[in-house]
Short mmCIF file of C-alpha atoms and ligand atoms in Angstrom, two decimals:
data_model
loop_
_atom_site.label_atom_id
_atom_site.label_comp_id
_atom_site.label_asym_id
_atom_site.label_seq_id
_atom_site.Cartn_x
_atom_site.Cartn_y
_atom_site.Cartn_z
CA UNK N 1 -66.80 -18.36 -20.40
CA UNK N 2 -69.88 -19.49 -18.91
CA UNK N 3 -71.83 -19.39 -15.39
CA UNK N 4 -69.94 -23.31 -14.81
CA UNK N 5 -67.15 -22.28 -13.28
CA UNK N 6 -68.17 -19.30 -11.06
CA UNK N 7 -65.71 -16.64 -12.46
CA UNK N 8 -64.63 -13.50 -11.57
CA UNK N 9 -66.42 -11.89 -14.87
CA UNK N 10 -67.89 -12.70 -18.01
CA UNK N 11 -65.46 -13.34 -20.79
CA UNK N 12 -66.29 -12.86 -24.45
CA UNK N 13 -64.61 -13.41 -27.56
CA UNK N 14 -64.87 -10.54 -30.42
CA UNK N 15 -62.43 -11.60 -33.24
CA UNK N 16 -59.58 -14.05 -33.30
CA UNK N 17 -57.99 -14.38 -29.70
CA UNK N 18 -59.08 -10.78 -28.82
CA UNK N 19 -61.42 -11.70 -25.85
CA UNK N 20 -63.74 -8.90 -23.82
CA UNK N 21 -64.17 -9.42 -20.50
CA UNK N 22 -66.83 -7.38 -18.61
CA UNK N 23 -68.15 -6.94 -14.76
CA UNK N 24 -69.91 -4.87 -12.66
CA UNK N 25 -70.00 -4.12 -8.76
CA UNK N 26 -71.49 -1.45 -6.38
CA UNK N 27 -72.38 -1.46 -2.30
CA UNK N 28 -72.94 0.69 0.04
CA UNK N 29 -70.69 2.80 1.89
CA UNK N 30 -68.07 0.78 4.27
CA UNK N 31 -66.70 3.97 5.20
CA UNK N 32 -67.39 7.39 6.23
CA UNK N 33 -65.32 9.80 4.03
CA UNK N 34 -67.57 10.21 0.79
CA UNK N 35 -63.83 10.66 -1.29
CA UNK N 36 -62.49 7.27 0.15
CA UNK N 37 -65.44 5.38 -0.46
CA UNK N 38 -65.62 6.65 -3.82
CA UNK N 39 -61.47 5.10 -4.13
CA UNK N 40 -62.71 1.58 -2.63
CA UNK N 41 -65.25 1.34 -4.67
CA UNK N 42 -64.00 1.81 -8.22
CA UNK N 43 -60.80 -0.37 -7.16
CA UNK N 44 -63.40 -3.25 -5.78
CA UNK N 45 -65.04 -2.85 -9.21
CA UNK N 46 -61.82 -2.99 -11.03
CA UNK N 47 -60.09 -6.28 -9.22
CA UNK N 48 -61.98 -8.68 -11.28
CA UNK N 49 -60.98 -7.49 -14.66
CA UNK N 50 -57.32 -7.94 -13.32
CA UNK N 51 -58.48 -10.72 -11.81
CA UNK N 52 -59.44 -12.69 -15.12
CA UNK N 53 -56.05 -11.89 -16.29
CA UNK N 54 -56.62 -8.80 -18.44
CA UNK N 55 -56.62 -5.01 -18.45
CA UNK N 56 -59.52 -2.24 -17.96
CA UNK N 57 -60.31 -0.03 -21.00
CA UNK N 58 -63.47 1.63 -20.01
CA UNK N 59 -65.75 1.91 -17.08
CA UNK N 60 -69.19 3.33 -16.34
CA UNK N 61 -70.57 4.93 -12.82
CA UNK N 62 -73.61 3.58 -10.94
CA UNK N 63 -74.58 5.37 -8.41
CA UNK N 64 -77.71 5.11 -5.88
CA UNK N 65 -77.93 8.93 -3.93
CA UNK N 66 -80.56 10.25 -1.57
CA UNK N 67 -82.44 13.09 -2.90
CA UNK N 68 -81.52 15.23 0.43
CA UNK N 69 -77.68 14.32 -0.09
CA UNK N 70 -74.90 17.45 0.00
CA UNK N 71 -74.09 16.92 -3.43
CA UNK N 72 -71.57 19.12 -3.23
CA UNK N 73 -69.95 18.22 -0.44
CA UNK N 74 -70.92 14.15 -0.79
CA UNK N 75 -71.94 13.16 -4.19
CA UNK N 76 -69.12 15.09 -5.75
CA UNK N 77 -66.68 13.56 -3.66
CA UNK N 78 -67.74 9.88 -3.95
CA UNK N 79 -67.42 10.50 -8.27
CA UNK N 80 -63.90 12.13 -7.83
CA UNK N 81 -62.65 9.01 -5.45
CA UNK N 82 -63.77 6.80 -8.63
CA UNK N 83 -62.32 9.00 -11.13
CA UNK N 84 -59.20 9.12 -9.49
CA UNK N 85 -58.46 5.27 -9.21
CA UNK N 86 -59.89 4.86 -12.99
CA UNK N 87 -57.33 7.11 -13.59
CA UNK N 88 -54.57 5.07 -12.08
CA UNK N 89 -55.65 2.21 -13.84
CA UNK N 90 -55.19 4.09 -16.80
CA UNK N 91 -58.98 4.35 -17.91
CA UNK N 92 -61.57 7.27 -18.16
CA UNK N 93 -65.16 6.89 -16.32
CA UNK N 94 -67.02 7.80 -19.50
CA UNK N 95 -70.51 8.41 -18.01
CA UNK N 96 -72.96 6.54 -16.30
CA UNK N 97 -76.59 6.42 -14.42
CA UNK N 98 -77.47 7.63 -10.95
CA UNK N 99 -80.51 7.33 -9.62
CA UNK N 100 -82.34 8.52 -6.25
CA UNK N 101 -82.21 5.50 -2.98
CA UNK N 102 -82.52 5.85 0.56
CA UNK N 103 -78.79 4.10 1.31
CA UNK N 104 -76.28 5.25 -1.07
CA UNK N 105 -74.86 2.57 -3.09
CA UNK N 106 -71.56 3.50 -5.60
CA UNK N 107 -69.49 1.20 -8.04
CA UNK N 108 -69.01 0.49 -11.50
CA UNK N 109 -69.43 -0.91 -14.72
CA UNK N 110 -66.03 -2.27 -16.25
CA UNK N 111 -64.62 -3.57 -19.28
CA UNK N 112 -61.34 -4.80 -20.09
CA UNK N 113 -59.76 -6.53 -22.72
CA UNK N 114 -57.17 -9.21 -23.09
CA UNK N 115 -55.42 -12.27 -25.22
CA UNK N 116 -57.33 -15.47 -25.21
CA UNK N 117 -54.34 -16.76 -24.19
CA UNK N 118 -53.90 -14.54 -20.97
CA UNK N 119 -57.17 -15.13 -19.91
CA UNK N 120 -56.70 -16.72 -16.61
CA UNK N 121 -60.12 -18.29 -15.23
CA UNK N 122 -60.34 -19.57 -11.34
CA UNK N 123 -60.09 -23.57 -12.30
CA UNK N 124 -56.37 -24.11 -13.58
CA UNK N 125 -54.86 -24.59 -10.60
CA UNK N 126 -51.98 -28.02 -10.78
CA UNK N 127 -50.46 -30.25 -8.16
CA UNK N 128 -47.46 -28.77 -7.43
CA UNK N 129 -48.41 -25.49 -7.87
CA UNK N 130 -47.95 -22.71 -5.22
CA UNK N 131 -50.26 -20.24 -3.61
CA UNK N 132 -49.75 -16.66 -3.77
CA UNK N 133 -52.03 -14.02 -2.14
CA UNK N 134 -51.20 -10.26 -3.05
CA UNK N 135 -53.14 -7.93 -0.18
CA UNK N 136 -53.58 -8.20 4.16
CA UNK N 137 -56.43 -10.33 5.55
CA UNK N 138 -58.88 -9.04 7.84
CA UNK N 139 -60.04 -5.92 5.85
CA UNK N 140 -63.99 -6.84 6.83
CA UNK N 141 -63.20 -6.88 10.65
CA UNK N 142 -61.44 -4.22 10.64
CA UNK N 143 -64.47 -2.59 8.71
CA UNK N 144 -66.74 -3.76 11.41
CA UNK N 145 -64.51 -2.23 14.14
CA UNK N 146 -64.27 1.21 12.21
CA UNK N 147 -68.11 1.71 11.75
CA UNK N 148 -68.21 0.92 15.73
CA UNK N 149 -65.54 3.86 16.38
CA UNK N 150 -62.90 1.33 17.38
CA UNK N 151 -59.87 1.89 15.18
CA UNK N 152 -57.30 4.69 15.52
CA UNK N 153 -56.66 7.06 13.21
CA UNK N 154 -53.27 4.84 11.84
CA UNK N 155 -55.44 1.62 11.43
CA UNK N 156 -58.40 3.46 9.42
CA UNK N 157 -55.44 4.84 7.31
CA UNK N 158 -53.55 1.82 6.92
CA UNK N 159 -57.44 -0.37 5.86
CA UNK N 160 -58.19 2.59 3.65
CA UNK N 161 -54.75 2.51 1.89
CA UNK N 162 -55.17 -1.64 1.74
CA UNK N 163 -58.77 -1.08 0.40
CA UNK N 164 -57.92 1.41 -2.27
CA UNK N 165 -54.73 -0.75 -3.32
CA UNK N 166 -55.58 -1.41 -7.16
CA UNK N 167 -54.72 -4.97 -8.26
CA UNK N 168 -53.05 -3.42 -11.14
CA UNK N 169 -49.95 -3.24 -9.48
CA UNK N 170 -49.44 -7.09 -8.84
CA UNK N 171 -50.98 -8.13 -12.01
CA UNK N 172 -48.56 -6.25 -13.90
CA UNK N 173 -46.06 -8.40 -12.53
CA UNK N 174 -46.78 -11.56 -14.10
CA UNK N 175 -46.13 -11.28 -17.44
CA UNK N 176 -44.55 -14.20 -19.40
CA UNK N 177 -44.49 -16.11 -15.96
CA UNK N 178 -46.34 -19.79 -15.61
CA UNK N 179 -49.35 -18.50 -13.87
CA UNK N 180 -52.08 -21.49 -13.90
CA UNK N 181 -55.36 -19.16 -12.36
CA UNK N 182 -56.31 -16.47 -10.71
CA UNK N 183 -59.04 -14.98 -8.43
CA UNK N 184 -60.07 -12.13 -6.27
CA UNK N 185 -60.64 -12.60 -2.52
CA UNK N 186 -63.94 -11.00 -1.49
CA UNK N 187 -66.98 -11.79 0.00
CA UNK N 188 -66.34 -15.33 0.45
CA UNK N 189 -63.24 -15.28 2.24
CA UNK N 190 -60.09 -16.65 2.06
CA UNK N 191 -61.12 -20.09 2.21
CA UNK N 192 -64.02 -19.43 0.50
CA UNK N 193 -62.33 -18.54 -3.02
CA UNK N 194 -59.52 -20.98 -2.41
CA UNK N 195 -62.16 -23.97 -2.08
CA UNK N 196 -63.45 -22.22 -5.34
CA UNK N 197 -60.36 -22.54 -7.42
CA UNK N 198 -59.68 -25.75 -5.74
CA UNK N 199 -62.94 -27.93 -6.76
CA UNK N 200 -63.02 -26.25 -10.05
CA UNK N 201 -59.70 -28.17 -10.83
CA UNK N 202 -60.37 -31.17 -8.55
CA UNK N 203 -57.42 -30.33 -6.28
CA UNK N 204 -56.81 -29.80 -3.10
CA UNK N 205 -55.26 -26.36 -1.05
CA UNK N 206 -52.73 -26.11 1.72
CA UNK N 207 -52.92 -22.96 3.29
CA UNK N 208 -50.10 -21.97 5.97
CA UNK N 209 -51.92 -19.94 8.36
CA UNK N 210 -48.28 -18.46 9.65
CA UNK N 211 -47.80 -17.53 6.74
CA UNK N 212 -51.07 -15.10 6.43
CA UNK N 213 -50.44 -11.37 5.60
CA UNK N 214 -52.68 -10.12 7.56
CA UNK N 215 -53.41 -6.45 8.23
CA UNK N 216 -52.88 -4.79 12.18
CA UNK N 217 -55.13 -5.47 14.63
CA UNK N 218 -56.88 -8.06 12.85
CA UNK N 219 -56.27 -10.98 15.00
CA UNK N 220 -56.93 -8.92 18.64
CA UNK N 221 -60.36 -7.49 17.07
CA UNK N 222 -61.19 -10.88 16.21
CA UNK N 223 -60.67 -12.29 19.61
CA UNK N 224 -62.42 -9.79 21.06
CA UNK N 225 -65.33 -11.04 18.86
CA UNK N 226 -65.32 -8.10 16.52
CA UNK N 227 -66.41 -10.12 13.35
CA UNK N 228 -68.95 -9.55 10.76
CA UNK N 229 -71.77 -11.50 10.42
CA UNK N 230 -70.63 -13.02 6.75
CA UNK N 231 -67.87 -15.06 8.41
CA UNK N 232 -69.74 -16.98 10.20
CA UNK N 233 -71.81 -17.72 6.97
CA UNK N 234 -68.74 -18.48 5.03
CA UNK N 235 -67.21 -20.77 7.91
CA UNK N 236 -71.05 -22.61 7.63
CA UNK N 237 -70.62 -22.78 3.85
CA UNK N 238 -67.60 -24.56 3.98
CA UNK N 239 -68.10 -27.35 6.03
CA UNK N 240 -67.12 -30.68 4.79
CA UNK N 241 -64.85 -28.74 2.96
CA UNK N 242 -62.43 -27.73 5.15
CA UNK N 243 -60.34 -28.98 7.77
CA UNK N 244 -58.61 -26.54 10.14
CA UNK N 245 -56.22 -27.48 12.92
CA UNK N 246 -56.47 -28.02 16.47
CA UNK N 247 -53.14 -25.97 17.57
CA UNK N 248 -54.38 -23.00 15.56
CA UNK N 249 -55.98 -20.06 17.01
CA UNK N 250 -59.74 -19.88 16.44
CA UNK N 251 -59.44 -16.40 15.65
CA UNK N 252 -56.86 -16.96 12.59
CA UNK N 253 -59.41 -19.03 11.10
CA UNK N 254 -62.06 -16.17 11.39
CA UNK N 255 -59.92 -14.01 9.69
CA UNK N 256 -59.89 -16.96 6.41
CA UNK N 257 -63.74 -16.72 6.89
CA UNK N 258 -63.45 -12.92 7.20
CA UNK N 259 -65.46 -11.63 3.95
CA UNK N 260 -63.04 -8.82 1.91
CA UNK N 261 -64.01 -6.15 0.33
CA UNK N 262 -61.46 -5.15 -2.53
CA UNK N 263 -59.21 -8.00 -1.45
CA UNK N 264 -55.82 -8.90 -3.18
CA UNK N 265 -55.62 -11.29 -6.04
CA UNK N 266 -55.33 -15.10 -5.29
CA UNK N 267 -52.60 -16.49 -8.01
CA UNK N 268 -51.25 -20.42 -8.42
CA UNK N 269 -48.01 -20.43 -10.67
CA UNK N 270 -44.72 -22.77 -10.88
CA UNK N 271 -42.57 -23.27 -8.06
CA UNK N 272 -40.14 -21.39 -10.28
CA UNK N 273 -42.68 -18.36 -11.28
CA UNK N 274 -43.80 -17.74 -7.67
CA UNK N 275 -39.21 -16.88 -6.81
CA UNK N 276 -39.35 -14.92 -9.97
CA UNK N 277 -43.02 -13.19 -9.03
CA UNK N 278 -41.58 -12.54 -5.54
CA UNK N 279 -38.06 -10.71 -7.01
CA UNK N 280 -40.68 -8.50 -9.27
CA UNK N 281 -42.54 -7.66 -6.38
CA UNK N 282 -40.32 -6.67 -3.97
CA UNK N 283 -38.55 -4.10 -6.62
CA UNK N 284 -41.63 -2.85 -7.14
CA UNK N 285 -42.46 -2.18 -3.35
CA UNK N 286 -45.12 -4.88 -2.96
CA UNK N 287 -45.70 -7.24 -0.63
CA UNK N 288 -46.70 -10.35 -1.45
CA UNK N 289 -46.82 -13.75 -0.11
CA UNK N 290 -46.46 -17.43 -1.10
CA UNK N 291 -49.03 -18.70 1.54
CA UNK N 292 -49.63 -22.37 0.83
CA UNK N 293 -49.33 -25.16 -2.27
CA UNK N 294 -51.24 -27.10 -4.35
CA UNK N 295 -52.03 -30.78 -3.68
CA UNK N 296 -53.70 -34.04 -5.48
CA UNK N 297 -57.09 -34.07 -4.36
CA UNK N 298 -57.91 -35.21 -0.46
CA UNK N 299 -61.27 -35.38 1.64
CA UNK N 300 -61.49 -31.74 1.68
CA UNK N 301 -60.59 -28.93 -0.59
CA UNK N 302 -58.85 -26.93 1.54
CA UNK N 303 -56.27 -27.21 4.88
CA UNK N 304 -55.34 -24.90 6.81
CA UNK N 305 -52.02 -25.90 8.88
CO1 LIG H 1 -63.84 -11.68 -8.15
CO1 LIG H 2 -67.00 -9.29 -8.38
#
C-alpha cells in the first residue's frame, strides 16, 4: 500500500497473502509521570498496526533523553511504561536507539503482521455502512487542561486510563464480522480522519454529535476555551468539507476538531456487524459506540447533526 491513500502504516507483502505492515511514532511528554508517559506512548505507537487490521509482533524503542535526566528515577520509568503495554499486546520491545535531546521525546518502532485479506486500509467505507468509534473524545483538551494544573486527580486518572487503553481490545472483536475500513483518531480529529476515510471512498459521513463518547469534563473545558491550538488548525483544514449545525453547541464541534493522542479506532461495518460488534463488546467490558452512518456522496464529506 502506497502514500495514495494516506494510511495508518505501510503495508508490505512477503509471500503469498502474508502481508507486513510496519509504523513508527514518538512525541514528547503529554504528561508528567515518566511511567505513564512511557504507557501512552507505546499504546499511541501500537494503534496503527491494529488500526490496519493486523496484529503487533515486534517493536523497537526510540527514545530522545537529556544528558542531565534522573535516569533512574525518569528514563527507567518511561522504558518500563513501554515494556509493560508491549507486553499486553503480547510483544517484546527487543532493543532500540536512544539518543541525547533537550525535550524528551519516547515512542516506537512497530511491526505487525496480518492476512492480505484482513488488511483493512482507511478507503472502504460503503453507503449504508455504519460508524463505530471505540475510545472518549476530548483526550487533547483535557491534555491542555492537565499541563495547566486544571484537572483533579479522578479526571487525570480517568485521561491516563483512556490514553493507555490499547486498541487491541476492540480489534479483537471483529473477527469474521463485515468490517469495510478502519482508522485511528489522532492528530487530525474526529472529523479530520472521518473526512479521510470518507473522500478516499467518495462517500459521505453522518456523524451524530449526541451520540459522541466523550470523556468528563470535556465539553465545560472547552467552553471555557481550554483548547489546543491543533483544533483550530483542523477546524481550518476542513472547510468546504464540513458542514456542522446551527442548534449544536460550538464547543461539541471543538471537541470533533480536538486533536487525540492514542485515540480509539474509527471502524465502518454492516448494519448487521455493528449489533453483533456491540454484543462482543459489551461482554467484554468495552464501550463502544455506533456514532453516525455512511451516505452516497453530498457537497461535503462529512455532517455533523
Ligand atoms: Co493512524
Ligand atoms: Co500514526
Amino acid at each position: 500500500m502506497g502514500f495514495d491513500s494516506s494510511d495508518d502504516a505501510a503495508v508490505y507483502r512477503i509471500e503469498g497473502d502474508l502481508c507486513l505492515i510496519h509504523t513508527v511514532d514518538f512525541f514528547p511528554p503529554i504528561v508528567d509521570d515518566p511511567y505513564e508517559f512511557g504507557l501512552i506512548a507505546a499504546t499511541n505507537s501500537l494503534s496503527d498496526i491494529y488500526a490496519m487490521g493486523g496484529r503487533p509482533i515486534s517493536a523497537l524503542n526510540l527514545l530522545c533523553i537529556p544528558g542531565d535526566f534522573d535516569h533512574e528515577k525518569i528514563t527507567r520509568r518511561i522504558l518500563e511504561g513501554g515494556s509493560d503495554k508491549a507486553a499486553e499486546a503480547g510483544i517484546n520491545i527487543s532493543g532500540g536507539h536512544s539518543i541525547e535531546d533537550d525535550e524528551p521525546k519516547y515512542g516506537l518502532s512497530v511491526v505487525g503482521i496480518a492476512r492480505e485479506s484482513e488488511i483493512l486500509s482507511n478507503g472502504g467505507a460503503r453507503v449504508g455502512d455504519l460508524l463505530i468509534l471505540t475510545k472518549a473524545l476530548g483526550s487533547g483538551i483535557l491534555t491542555t487542561a492537565d499541563k495547566a494544573g486544571l484537572l483533579s486527580p479522578a479526571d487525570h486518572t480517568t485521561l491516563v486510563a483512556t490514553l493507555s487503553a490499547l486498541n487491541r481490545w476492540p480489534y479483537e472483536q471483529i473477527k469474521d464480522l463485515d468490517v469495510s475500513a478502519c482508522t485511528d483518531v489522532t492528530g487530525f480529529g474526529l472529523i479530520g480522519h472521518a473526512a479521510e476515510m470518507a473522500e478516499t471512498a467518495g462517500l459521505t459521513f453522518y456523524i451524530h454529535a449526541e451520540k459522541l463518547p466523550l470523556l468528563p469534563q470535556s465539553i465545560e473545558l472547552a467552553r471555557d476555551g481550554i483548547i489546543p491550538a491543533g483544533a483550530y488548525k483542523n477546524r481550518d483544514f476542513m472547510c468546504g468539507r464540513y458542514l456542522g449545525s446551527e442548534s449544536l453547541p460550538l464547543e461539541l464541534e471543538d471537541i470533533c476538531f480536538d486533536p487525540q493522542t492514542s485515540g480509539g479506532l474509527l471502524y465502518t461495518m454492516s448494519p448487521d456487524s455493528a449489533e453483533e460488534y456491540l454484543k462482543r463488546c459489551k461482554i467484554a467490558g468495552l464501550d463502544v459506540r455506533v456514532i453516525g452512518e455512511v451516505k452516497a456522496q453530498e457537497n461535503v464529506s462529512v455532517r455533523l447533526l
